[in-house]
Short mmCIF file of C-alpha atoms in Angstrom, two decimals:
data_model
loop_
_atom_site.label_atom_id
_atom_site.label_comp_id
_atom_site.label_asym_id
_atom_site.label_seq_id
_atom_site.Cartn_x
_atom_site.Cartn_y
_atom_site.Cartn_z
CA MET A 1 141.99 113.77 88.47
CA ALA A 2 139.01 114.39 90.76
CA LEU A 3 135.77 112.58 89.95
CA PRO A 4 132.78 114.70 88.86
CA ILE A 5 130.39 115.60 91.69
CA ARG A 6 127.65 113.36 90.27
CA ALA A 7 130.00 110.36 90.22
CA ARG A 8 131.13 111.02 93.78
CA LEU A 9 127.52 111.23 95.00
CA TYR A 10 126.67 108.01 93.19
CA GLY A 11 129.62 106.28 94.85
CA LEU A 12 128.52 107.57 98.26
CA ALA A 13 124.98 106.27 97.67
CA LEU A 14 126.34 102.81 96.80
CA ALA A 15 128.46 102.80 99.94
CA LEU A 16 125.49 103.74 102.12
CA ALA A 17 123.31 101.10 100.50
CA ALA A 18 125.93 98.49 101.35
CA VAL A 19 126.14 99.63 104.96
CA MET A 20 122.45 100.13 105.77
CA PRO A 21 121.41 96.45 105.82
CA ALA A 22 124.15 95.82 108.37
CA PHE A 23 122.25 97.88 110.93
CA ALA A 24 119.31 95.49 110.77
CA THR A 25 121.69 92.49 110.77
CA ASP A 26 123.51 93.79 113.86
CA TYR A 27 120.30 94.59 115.76
CA PRO A 28 120.13 94.63 118.71
CA THR A 29 123.39 96.18 119.87
CA ARG A 30 122.52 96.71 123.55
CA PRO A 31 119.92 95.68 126.18
CA ILE A 32 116.30 96.27 125.19
CA ARG A 33 113.79 98.13 127.36
CA PHE A 34 110.28 96.65 127.46
CA VAL A 35 107.81 99.24 128.78
CA VAL A 36 104.72 97.69 130.39
CA PRO A 37 101.98 100.25 131.25
CA TYR A 38 100.64 98.09 134.09
CA ALA A 39 101.73 97.36 137.64
CA ALA A 40 103.97 94.38 138.34
CA GLY A 41 102.38 91.09 139.34
CA GLY A 42 99.24 91.00 137.19
CA ALA A 43 98.33 89.01 134.09
CA SER A 44 99.65 91.65 131.67
CA ASP A 45 102.96 91.79 133.53
CA GLN A 46 103.27 87.99 133.35
CA LEU A 47 102.60 88.11 129.62
CA ALA A 48 105.37 90.68 129.12
CA ARG A 49 107.92 88.85 131.28
CA SER A 50 107.25 85.46 129.70
CA LEU A 51 107.57 86.99 126.23
CA GLY A 52 110.64 88.96 127.26
CA GLU A 53 112.54 85.86 128.31
CA LEU A 54 112.07 84.22 124.91
CA LEU A 55 112.80 87.39 122.94
CA SER A 56 115.99 87.85 124.93
CA ARG A 57 117.18 84.38 123.94
CA ASP A 58 116.27 84.86 120.29
CA LEU A 59 117.73 88.36 119.93
CA GLY A 60 120.82 87.71 122.02
CA GLN A 61 120.41 90.72 124.30
CA GLN A 62 119.00 91.23 127.77
CA LEU A 63 115.42 92.49 127.78
CA VAL A 64 114.50 94.57 130.82
CA VAL A 65 110.84 94.98 131.77
CA GLU A 66 110.01 98.48 133.00
CA ASN A 67 106.59 98.77 134.64
CA LYS A 68 105.15 102.22 134.02
CA PRO A 69 101.47 102.29 135.02
CA GLY A 70 99.39 105.44 135.09
CA ALA A 71 96.80 107.51 133.21
CA ASN A 72 94.99 104.45 131.89
CA THR A 73 98.21 103.19 130.20
CA SER A 74 98.85 106.59 128.55
CA LEU A 75 102.00 107.23 130.61
CA GLY A 76 103.74 104.19 129.18
CA ALA A 77 102.51 104.92 125.66
CA GLU A 78 103.86 108.47 125.85
CA THR A 79 107.24 107.22 127.10
CA VAL A 80 107.65 104.84 124.18
CA SER A 81 106.36 107.36 121.62
CA ARG A 82 109.20 109.70 122.61
CA SER A 83 111.90 107.01 122.52
CA GLU A 84 114.52 106.62 119.81
CA PRO A 85 113.09 104.56 116.92
CA ASP A 86 115.97 102.09 116.90
CA GLY A 87 114.18 98.99 118.18
CA HIS A 88 115.71 99.13 121.65
CA THR A 89 112.44 100.24 123.27
CA LEU A 90 109.41 97.95 123.10
CA PHE A 91 105.89 98.50 124.39
CA LEU A 92 103.12 96.21 125.62
CA ALA A 93 100.29 97.76 123.66
CA SER A 94 96.64 96.95 124.29
CA GLY A 95 93.13 97.81 123.29
CA ALA A 96 93.18 100.50 125.97
CA ASN A 97 96.05 102.57 124.55
CA MET A 98 95.62 101.77 120.85
CA VAL A 99 91.83 101.97 120.52
CA LEU A 100 89.91 103.12 123.60
CA ASN A 101 91.95 106.04 124.95
CA PRO A 102 91.71 108.09 121.72
CA LEU A 103 87.94 107.59 121.78
CA LEU A 104 87.50 108.38 125.48
CA TYR A 105 89.87 111.32 126.06
CA ARG A 106 89.75 114.70 124.34
CA ARG A 107 93.49 115.11 124.77
CA LEU A 108 96.26 112.52 124.88
CA PRO A 109 100.05 112.96 125.15
CA TYR A 110 100.50 110.55 122.23
CA ASP A 111 98.78 109.55 118.99
CA PRO A 112 98.64 105.77 118.45
CA ASP A 113 98.74 106.06 114.65
CA ARG A 114 101.41 108.74 114.45
CA ASP A 115 103.65 107.55 117.29
CA LEU A 116 103.32 103.77 117.62
CA ARG A 117 103.54 100.75 115.37
CA LEU A 118 102.25 97.26 116.17
CA VAL A 119 104.70 94.56 115.11
CA SER A 120 102.59 91.62 116.30
CA LEU A 121 99.38 90.82 118.08
CA LEU A 122 100.09 88.69 121.16
CA ALA A 123 97.08 87.36 123.04
CA GLU A 124 93.66 88.16 124.40
CA VAL A 125 91.88 87.46 127.66
CA PRO A 126 88.26 86.35 127.13
CA LEU A 127 85.42 87.80 129.16
CA VAL A 128 82.55 85.86 130.66
CA MET A 129 79.12 87.25 131.54
CA VAL A 130 78.28 86.16 135.08
CA VAL A 131 75.24 86.78 137.27
CA HIS A 132 74.45 86.34 140.95
CA PRO A 133 72.45 83.13 141.57
CA SER A 134 69.46 85.24 142.66
CA VAL A 135 68.96 86.36 139.05
CA PRO A 136 66.21 84.10 137.62
CA ALA A 137 68.04 83.20 134.42
CA ARG A 138 70.07 80.17 133.41
CA THR A 139 70.53 81.14 129.76
CA LEU A 140 71.24 84.38 127.97
CA ALA A 141 67.76 84.31 126.40
CA GLU A 142 66.15 84.04 129.84
CA PHE A 143 68.33 86.90 131.11
CA VAL A 144 67.34 89.14 128.21
CA ALA A 145 63.66 88.42 128.75
CA TYR A 146 64.02 89.19 132.46
CA GLY A 147 66.12 92.30 131.86
CA ARG A 148 63.66 93.81 129.42
CA GLU A 149 60.91 93.47 132.02
CA HIS A 150 62.84 94.17 135.20
CA GLY A 151 65.85 96.23 134.17
CA ASP A 152 65.36 98.46 137.20
CA ARG A 153 66.43 95.50 139.34
CA LEU A 154 69.70 94.91 137.50
CA ASN A 155 72.98 96.62 138.33
CA PHE A 156 76.17 95.62 136.56
CA ALA A 157 79.64 96.01 138.00
CA SER A 158 82.82 96.99 136.20
CA VAL A 159 86.37 97.92 137.15
CA GLY A 160 85.93 101.52 136.01
CA ILE A 161 84.33 103.79 133.43
CA GLY A 162 85.67 103.21 129.92
CA ASN A 163 87.35 99.94 130.86
CA PRO A 164 86.89 97.03 128.39
CA LEU A 165 84.71 95.23 130.95
CA HIS A 166 82.41 98.24 131.19
CA LEU A 167 82.24 98.68 127.42
CA ALA A 168 81.52 94.98 126.86
CA ALA A 169 78.41 95.32 129.04
CA GLU A 170 77.33 98.53 127.32
CA ARG A 171 77.64 96.90 123.92
CA PHE A 172 75.54 93.98 125.09
CA LYS A 173 72.90 96.39 126.36
CA MET A 174 72.79 98.03 122.92
CA ALA A 175 72.47 94.69 121.15
CA SER A 176 69.89 93.13 123.46
CA GLY A 177 67.75 96.04 124.64
CA VAL A 178 68.30 95.05 128.28
CA ARG A 179 68.21 97.88 130.81
CA MET A 180 70.94 97.78 133.49
CA THR A 181 72.56 100.39 135.71
CA HIS A 182 76.34 100.70 135.71
CA VAL A 183 78.17 100.57 139.05
CA PRO A 184 81.91 101.22 138.56
CA TYR A 185 84.46 99.93 141.09
CA ARG A 186 88.16 100.53 141.64
CA GLY A 187 89.36 97.10 140.62
CA SER A 188 88.12 93.58 140.10
CA ALA A 189 88.35 92.40 143.72
CA PRO A 190 85.78 94.83 145.23
CA ALA A 191 83.49 94.40 142.22
CA LEU A 192 83.50 90.61 142.58
CA THR A 193 83.02 90.86 146.33
CA ASP A 194 79.82 92.84 145.89
CA LEU A 195 78.68 90.62 143.02
CA VAL A 196 79.10 87.46 145.10
CA ALA A 197 77.26 89.19 147.97
CA GLY A 198 74.38 90.14 145.67
CA GLN A 199 74.88 93.89 145.99
CA VAL A 200 75.13 93.98 142.18
CA GLN A 201 73.69 91.35 139.89
CA VAL A 202 75.77 91.19 136.70
CA MET A 203 79.35 91.55 135.51
CA PHE A 204 81.41 90.97 132.39
CA ASP A 205 84.70 89.80 133.89
CA THR A 206 87.93 88.18 132.72
CA ILE A 207 87.83 84.41 132.73
CA SER A 208 90.80 84.11 135.10
CA THR A 209 89.16 86.05 137.95
CA ALA A 210 85.59 84.87 137.41
CA LEU A 211 86.29 81.15 136.98
CA PRO A 212 86.95 80.27 140.65
CA HIS A 213 83.62 81.83 141.65
CA ILE A 214 81.82 79.99 138.85
CA GLN A 215 83.35 76.67 139.88
CA ALA A 216 82.43 77.31 143.53
CA GLY A 217 78.82 78.01 142.59
CA ASN A 218 78.95 81.60 143.80
CA LEU A 219 78.25 82.96 140.31
CA ARG A 220 76.48 81.63 137.23
CA ALA A 221 78.07 81.94 133.78
CA LEU A 222 75.63 82.78 131.00
CA ALA A 223 77.91 83.42 128.01
CA VAL A 224 81.47 84.10 126.90
CA THR A 225 82.40 87.03 124.68
CA THR A 226 84.89 85.43 122.29
CA PRO A 227 83.89 84.00 118.88
CA GLU A 228 84.50 80.45 120.13
CA ARG A 229 83.66 78.60 123.35
CA LEU A 230 86.34 78.31 126.01
CA PRO A 231 87.95 75.03 127.13
CA GLN A 232 87.53 76.13 130.76
CA LEU A 233 83.75 76.47 130.23
CA PRO A 234 82.87 74.14 127.34
CA ASP A 235 79.15 74.11 128.14
CA VAL A 236 78.82 77.90 128.25
CA PRO A 237 77.79 79.32 124.84
CA THR A 238 79.18 82.45 123.23
CA VAL A 239 77.14 85.64 123.10
CA ALA A 240 77.28 85.40 119.31
CA GLU A 241 75.77 81.92 119.13
CA SER A 242 73.12 82.92 121.68
CA GLY A 243 71.42 85.25 119.25
CA TYR A 244 73.83 88.19 118.83
CA PRO A 245 76.04 87.38 115.82
CA GLY A 246 79.11 89.55 115.51
CA TYR A 247 79.29 90.31 119.23
CA ARG A 248 82.88 90.12 120.43
CA ALA A 249 84.81 91.60 123.34
CA SER A 250 88.08 90.82 125.07
CA VAL A 251 91.15 92.37 126.66
CA TRP A 252 93.90 92.09 124.04
CA TYR A 253 97.60 92.84 123.90
CA ALA A 254 100.19 93.46 121.17
CA LEU A 255 103.88 94.26 120.85
CA ALA A 256 104.59 97.79 119.66
CA VAL A 257 107.57 100.01 118.88
CA PRO A 258 107.97 103.71 118.04
CA ARG A 259 106.41 104.43 114.64
CA LYS A 260 109.67 105.24 112.80
CA VAL A 261 111.48 102.00 113.65
CA PRO A 262 112.92 100.66 110.35
CA ASP A 263 110.96 97.93 108.58
CA ALA A 264 113.83 95.47 108.83
CA ILE A 265 113.98 95.77 112.62
CA ALA A 266 110.20 95.65 112.97
CA GLY A 267 110.19 92.51 110.83
CA ARG A 268 112.91 90.93 112.95
CA LEU A 269 110.92 91.62 116.10
CA GLY A 270 107.71 90.34 114.55
CA SER A 271 109.32 87.05 113.50
CA ALA A 272 110.92 86.56 116.92
CA THR A 273 107.61 87.29 118.62
CA VAL A 274 105.62 84.79 116.54
CA ALA A 275 108.25 82.14 117.31
CA ALA A 276 107.94 82.91 121.02
CA LEU A 277 104.15 82.68 120.92
CA ASP A 278 104.46 79.19 119.45
CA ASN A 279 106.67 78.02 122.33
CA PRO A 280 104.86 75.39 124.49
CA ALA A 281 106.48 76.67 127.69
CA PHE A 282 105.27 80.19 126.95
CA ARG A 283 101.70 79.01 126.40
CA LYS A 284 101.77 76.91 129.56
CA ALA A 285 102.94 79.90 131.63
CA LEU A 286 99.92 81.88 130.44
CA GLU A 287 97.29 79.17 131.03
CA PRO A 288 96.43 80.23 134.61
CA PHE A 289 95.58 83.72 133.34
CA GLY A 290 93.18 82.52 130.65
CA PHE A 291 95.11 83.97 127.70
CA ILE A 292 94.32 82.88 124.16
CA VAL A 293 97.44 83.32 122.04
CA ARG A 294 96.81 85.25 118.78
CA PRO A 295 100.06 85.34 116.73
CA VAL A 296 99.48 87.87 113.93
CA ASN A 297 102.35 89.94 112.53
CA ALA A 298 101.26 90.60 108.93
CA PRO A 299 100.80 94.40 108.67
CA ALA A 300 97.61 94.14 106.59
CA GLU A 301 96.00 91.81 109.12
CA ILE A 302 97.00 94.04 112.03
CA ASP A 303 95.58 97.10 110.26
CA ARG A 304 92.32 95.28 109.58
CA PHE A 305 92.07 94.17 113.20
CA LEU A 306 92.61 97.72 114.47
CA ALA A 307 90.04 99.13 112.06
CA GLU A 308 87.43 96.62 113.22
CA GLU A 309 88.15 97.29 116.89
CA ARG A 310 87.94 101.06 116.44
CA ALA A 311 84.66 100.87 114.56
CA ARG A 312 83.14 98.57 117.19
CA TRP A 313 84.07 100.63 120.21
CA ARG A 314 83.61 104.04 118.58
CA GLU A 315 79.94 103.19 118.12
CA THR A 316 79.60 101.93 121.70
CA ILE A 317 81.35 104.93 123.28
CA ALA A 318 79.62 107.56 121.14
CA SER A 319 76.14 106.06 121.55
CA ASN A 320 76.48 106.08 125.33
CA GLY A 321 78.24 109.46 125.62
CA ILE A 322 81.17 107.98 127.56
CA THR A 323 84.12 110.33 128.14
CA LEU A 324 87.08 110.57 130.49
CA GLU A 325 89.15 113.55 131.58
#
């Protein structure tokens, strides 16, 4: 005799419940694509490839890095947002595509909250405030005093409008009352060339590119932008301890997946990522680039971090009327 419809449906539900966990257990079932929205060869690319090697070993599948630069990282973000949410497409997320782009552009081909999900924070690159030796300041306090009086003589370089380096300087201007004129460049190399030559006087730059010039005496470091001092520059104070508590800026990265990836798979990726970040070989590979590893995969902590970042840079961008098309 045939079972009642309700009984048959209940049996089907039990069968599905038994099968569903197997999908997470079997993950991954094929090679994984790791979309990196930056060109090959740079610090971000090295971060992705070093992480990819360890994830590949842990997950038991080949992980293929796909460099997809363009549109201030939006091209890569859009690609991942339209991918199947099965955990076989990963994304090197950053402050640019998760926080800044939605604040800078009126239209984007993706929505970071609707389309992407961070499974773990990875690392950040600290910034250092450097000046040309002709600037009569050896401390941040001396620079602020000089800048308030002679701001018309100060030009600060960046690698482009809306870039984290540009916004770090703008936020410092807001906090300190220093007047400086922004001079955007197409990349770090030409900006540093003009800074060393004295064509511009100030720059907030990543530690990895600024450090050789500091060590050579071509530039003077006044402060670092992270909450703690850096081992590469132990005698250089933070901006926060120099009189501007709460000031923080860096270039940070995270691992992301399409928003609808199942929790079990996202959790598997998060655990594998935190294990990779704790690997001594991984940390050593990132040392030349100045990365500080920040292993955070608890959803509540990630959400809190994003909320703080968005509040900080929303204020900076809105107060200065910064937009991009």
